XYZ file of C-alpha atoms in Angstrom:
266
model
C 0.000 0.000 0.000
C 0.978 3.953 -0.498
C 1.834 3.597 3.248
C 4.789 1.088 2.912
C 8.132 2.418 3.150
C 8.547 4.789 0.197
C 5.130 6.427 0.138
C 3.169 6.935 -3.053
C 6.184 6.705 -5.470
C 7.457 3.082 -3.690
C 3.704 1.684 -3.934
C 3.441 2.930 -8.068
C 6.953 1.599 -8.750
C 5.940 -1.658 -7.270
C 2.636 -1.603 -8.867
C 3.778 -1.251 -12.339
C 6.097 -3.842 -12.402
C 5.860 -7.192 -14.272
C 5.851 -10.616 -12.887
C 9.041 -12.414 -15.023
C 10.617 -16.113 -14.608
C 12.853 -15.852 -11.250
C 15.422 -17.300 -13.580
C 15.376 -14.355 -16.156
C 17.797 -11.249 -16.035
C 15.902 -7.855 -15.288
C 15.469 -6.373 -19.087
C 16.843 -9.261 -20.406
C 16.144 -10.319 -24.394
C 13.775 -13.641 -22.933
C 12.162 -11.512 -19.805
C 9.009 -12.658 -20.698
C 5.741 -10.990 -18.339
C 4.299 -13.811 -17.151
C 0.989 -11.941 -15.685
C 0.086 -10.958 -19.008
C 0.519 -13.647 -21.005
C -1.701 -15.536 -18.152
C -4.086 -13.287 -17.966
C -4.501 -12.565 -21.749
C -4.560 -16.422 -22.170
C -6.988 -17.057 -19.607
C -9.566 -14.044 -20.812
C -8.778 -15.829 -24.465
C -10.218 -19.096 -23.133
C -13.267 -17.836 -21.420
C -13.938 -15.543 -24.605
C -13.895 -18.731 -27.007
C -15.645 -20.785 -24.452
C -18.646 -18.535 -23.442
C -19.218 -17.810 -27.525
C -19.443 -21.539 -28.105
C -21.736 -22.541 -25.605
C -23.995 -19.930 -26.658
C -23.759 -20.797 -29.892
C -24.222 -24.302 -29.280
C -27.649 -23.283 -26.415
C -28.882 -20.953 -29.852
C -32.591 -21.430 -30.372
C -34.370 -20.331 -33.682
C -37.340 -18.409 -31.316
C -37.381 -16.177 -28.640
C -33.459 -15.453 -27.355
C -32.230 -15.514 -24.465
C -30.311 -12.522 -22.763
C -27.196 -13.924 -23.322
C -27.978 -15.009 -26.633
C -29.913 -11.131 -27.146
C -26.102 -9.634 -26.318
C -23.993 -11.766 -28.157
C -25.803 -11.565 -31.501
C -26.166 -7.371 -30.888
C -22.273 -7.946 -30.840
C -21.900 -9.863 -33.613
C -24.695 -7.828 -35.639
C -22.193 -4.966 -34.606
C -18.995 -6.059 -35.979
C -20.325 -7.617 -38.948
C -21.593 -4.108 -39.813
C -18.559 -2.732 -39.133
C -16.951 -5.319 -41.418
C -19.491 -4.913 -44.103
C -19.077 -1.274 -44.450
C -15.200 -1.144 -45.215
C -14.056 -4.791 -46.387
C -16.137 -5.485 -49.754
C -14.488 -8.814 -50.601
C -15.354 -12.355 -48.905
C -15.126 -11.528 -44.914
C -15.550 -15.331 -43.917
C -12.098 -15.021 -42.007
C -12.468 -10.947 -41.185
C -15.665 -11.167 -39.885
C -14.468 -13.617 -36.648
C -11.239 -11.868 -36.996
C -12.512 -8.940 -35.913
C -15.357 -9.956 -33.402
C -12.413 -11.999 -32.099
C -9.973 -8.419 -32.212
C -13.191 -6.070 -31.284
C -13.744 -8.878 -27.791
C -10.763 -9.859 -26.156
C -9.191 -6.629 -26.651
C -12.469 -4.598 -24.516
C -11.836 -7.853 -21.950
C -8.147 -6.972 -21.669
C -8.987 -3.563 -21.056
C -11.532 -4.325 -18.567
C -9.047 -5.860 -16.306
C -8.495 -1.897 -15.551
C -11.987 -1.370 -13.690
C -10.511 -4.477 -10.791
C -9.477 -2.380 -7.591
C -5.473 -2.129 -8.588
C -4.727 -4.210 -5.434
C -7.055 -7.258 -5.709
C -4.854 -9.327 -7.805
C -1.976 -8.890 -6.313
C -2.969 -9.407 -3.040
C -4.692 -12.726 -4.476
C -1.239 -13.463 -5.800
C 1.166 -12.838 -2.689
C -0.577 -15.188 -0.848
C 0.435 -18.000 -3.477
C 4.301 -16.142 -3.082
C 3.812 -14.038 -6.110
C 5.131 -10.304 -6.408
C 4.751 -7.767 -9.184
C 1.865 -8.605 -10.814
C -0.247 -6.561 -13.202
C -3.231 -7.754 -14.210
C -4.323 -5.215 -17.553
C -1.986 -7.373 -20.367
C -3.037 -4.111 -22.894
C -1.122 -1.674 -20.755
C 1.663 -3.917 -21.483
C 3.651 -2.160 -24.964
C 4.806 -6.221 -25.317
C 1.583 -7.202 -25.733
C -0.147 -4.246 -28.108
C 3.113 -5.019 -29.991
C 2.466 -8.393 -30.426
C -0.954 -8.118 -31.882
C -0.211 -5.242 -33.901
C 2.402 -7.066 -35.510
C -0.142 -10.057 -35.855
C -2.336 -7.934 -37.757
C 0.377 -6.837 -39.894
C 1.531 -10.076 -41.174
C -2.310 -10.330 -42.154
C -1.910 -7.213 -44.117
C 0.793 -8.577 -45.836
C -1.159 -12.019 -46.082
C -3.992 -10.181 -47.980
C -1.557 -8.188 -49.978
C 0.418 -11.002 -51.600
C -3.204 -12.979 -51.588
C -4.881 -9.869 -53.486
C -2.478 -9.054 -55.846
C -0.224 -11.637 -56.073
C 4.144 -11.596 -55.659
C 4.513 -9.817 -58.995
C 1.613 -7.271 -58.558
C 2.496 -6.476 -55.159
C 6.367 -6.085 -55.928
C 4.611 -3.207 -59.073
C 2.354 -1.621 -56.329
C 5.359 -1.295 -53.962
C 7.646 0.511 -56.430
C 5.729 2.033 -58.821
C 2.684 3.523 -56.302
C 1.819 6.844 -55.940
C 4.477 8.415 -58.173
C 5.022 6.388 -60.874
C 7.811 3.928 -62.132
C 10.597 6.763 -62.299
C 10.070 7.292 -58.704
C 10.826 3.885 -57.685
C 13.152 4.657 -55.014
C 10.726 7.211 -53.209
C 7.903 5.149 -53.988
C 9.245 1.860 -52.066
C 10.482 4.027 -49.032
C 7.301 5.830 -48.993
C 5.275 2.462 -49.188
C 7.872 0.878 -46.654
C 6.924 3.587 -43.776
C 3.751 3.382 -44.052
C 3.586 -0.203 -43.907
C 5.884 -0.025 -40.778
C 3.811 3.082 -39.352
C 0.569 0.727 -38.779
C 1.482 -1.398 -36.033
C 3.143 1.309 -34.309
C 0.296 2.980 -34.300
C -1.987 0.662 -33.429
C 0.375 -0.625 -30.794
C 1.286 2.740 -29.262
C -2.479 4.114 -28.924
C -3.659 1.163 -27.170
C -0.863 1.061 -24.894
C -0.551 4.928 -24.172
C -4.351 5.359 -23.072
C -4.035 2.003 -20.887
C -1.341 2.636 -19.222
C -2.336 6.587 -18.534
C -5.779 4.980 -17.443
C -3.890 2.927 -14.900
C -1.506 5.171 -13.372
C -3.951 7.591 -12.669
C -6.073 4.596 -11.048
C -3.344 3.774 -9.103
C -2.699 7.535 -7.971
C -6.217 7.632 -6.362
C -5.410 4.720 -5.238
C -2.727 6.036 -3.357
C -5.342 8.514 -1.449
C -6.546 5.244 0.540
C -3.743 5.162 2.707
C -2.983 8.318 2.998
C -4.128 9.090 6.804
C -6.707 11.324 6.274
C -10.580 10.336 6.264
C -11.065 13.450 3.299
C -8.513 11.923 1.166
C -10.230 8.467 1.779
C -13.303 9.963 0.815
C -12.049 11.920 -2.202
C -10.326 8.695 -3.440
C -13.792 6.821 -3.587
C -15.151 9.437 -5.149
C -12.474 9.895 -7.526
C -12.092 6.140 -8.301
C -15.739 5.813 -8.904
C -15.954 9.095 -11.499
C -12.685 7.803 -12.870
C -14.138 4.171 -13.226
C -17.498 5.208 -14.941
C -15.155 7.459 -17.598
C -12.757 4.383 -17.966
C -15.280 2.203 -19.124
C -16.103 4.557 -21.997
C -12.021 4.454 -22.752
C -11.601 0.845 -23.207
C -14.814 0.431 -24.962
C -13.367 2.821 -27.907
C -10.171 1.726 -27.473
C -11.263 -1.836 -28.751
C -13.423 -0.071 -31.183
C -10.629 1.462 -32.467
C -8.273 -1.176 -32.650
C -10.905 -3.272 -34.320
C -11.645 -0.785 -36.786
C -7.980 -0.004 -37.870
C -7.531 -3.834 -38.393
C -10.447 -4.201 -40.675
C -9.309 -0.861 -42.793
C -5.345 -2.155 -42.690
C -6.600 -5.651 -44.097
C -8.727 -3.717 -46.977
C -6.098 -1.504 -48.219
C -4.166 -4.776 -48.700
C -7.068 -6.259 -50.338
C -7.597 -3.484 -52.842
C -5.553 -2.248 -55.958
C -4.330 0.861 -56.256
């Protein structure tokens, strides 16, 4: 807690750390962050699981709630889909339901009180461990490069090797601008998972240090900062959810309109 030994600072340091392999070197190549690959595995799994037995429990008449919500979702993305990617969206369509979920379930790890899990996971000997895998830059890296090996997927699919190899030299200035033309097409390429990476990471990770600043007005002795950090955390909370709801939006969006830019000609 903010209390500890170190105050405010020594409880945000601790809290932002990632739980690694006691065998790995701090900042090493291989320091992989085990909390959120678990916790991005685990969401994963329930994700795929509660889809399927709805799908399976599916009745022709009256839905059920559950059944209600998930086809509102999937209604939802499909339009989303339908509006931007005109060519056969049998794999974009769960591709981005898929994106548009487990991305808003990441997120949502960020509305947890910021020292539930980790209290859960001291008591199995467990330090450092940060349950919102999205405010991890590994992670938004790692499905931003994902999507752009799809791009490139759909590019080479679309146009084939020859008429891709044309579209990267010879687009938007012509063939005598060949050398501009590839480094042009090359940063843009390279510019789309860092974007996509880098916006879902920066508003995550603002979203929870400032949680874990009014956090930090818990412990700190006085009954009116105790008061103002419920308040706070509450207001914050109710404006968060909005946050990771676009922020999945977003991310889903920009995958759909990366993969049909690849699908279409120039």
């Amino acid at each position: 807690m903010a209390s500890e030994p170190g105050g405010l600072t020594e409880y945000i340091r601790h809290h932002l750390e990632h739980l690694k392999p006691p065998h790995v070197s701090e900042g090493g190549f291989w320091s992989v962050h085990v909390d959120s690959v678990t916790v991005s595995l685990v969401l994963g799994i329930m994700f795929c699981f509660w889809f399927w037995l709805k799908a399976r429990r599916a009745t022709a008449g009256v839905p059920g709630k559950g059944q209600a919500f998930l086809e509102i979702v999937l209604e939802f993305v499909d339009g989303q889909v339908k509006d931007v990617f005109h060519g056969d969206r049998r794999f974009l369509g769960p591709l981005a339901l898929t994106v548009f979920v487990w991305v808003f379930l990441m997120n949502a790890m960020d509305l947890l009180p910021v020292d539930l899990l980790p209290w859960i996971t001291s008591k199995f000997g467990l330090g450092h461990f940060r349950p919102v895998p999205t405010a991890d830059v590994n992670m938004t890296f790692a499905m931003s490069i994902t999507v752009l090996l799809l791009v490139i997927f759909y590019s080479f699919k679309a146009k084939g090797l020859s008429g891709y190899a044309h579209e990267l030299f010879t687009a938007p200035f012509g063939k005598w601008f060949f050398p501009f033309n590839f480094a042009l097409n090359l940063v843009e390429l390279a510019s789309k998972p860092v974007s996509l990476a880098m916006r879902l990471f920066g508003n995550m990770y603002a979203g929870e240090l400032v949680f874990l600043l009014i956090a930090g007005l818990f412990s700190a002795g006085s009954w009116v900062l105790f008061g103002m950090g419920i308040i706070g955390y509450a207001v914050w909370g109710i404006f968060h959810i909005l946050i990771i709801s676009i922020q999945a939006f977003i991310f889903m969006v920009l995958t759909i309109v990366y993969i049909s830019m690849a699908h279409d000609h120039h």
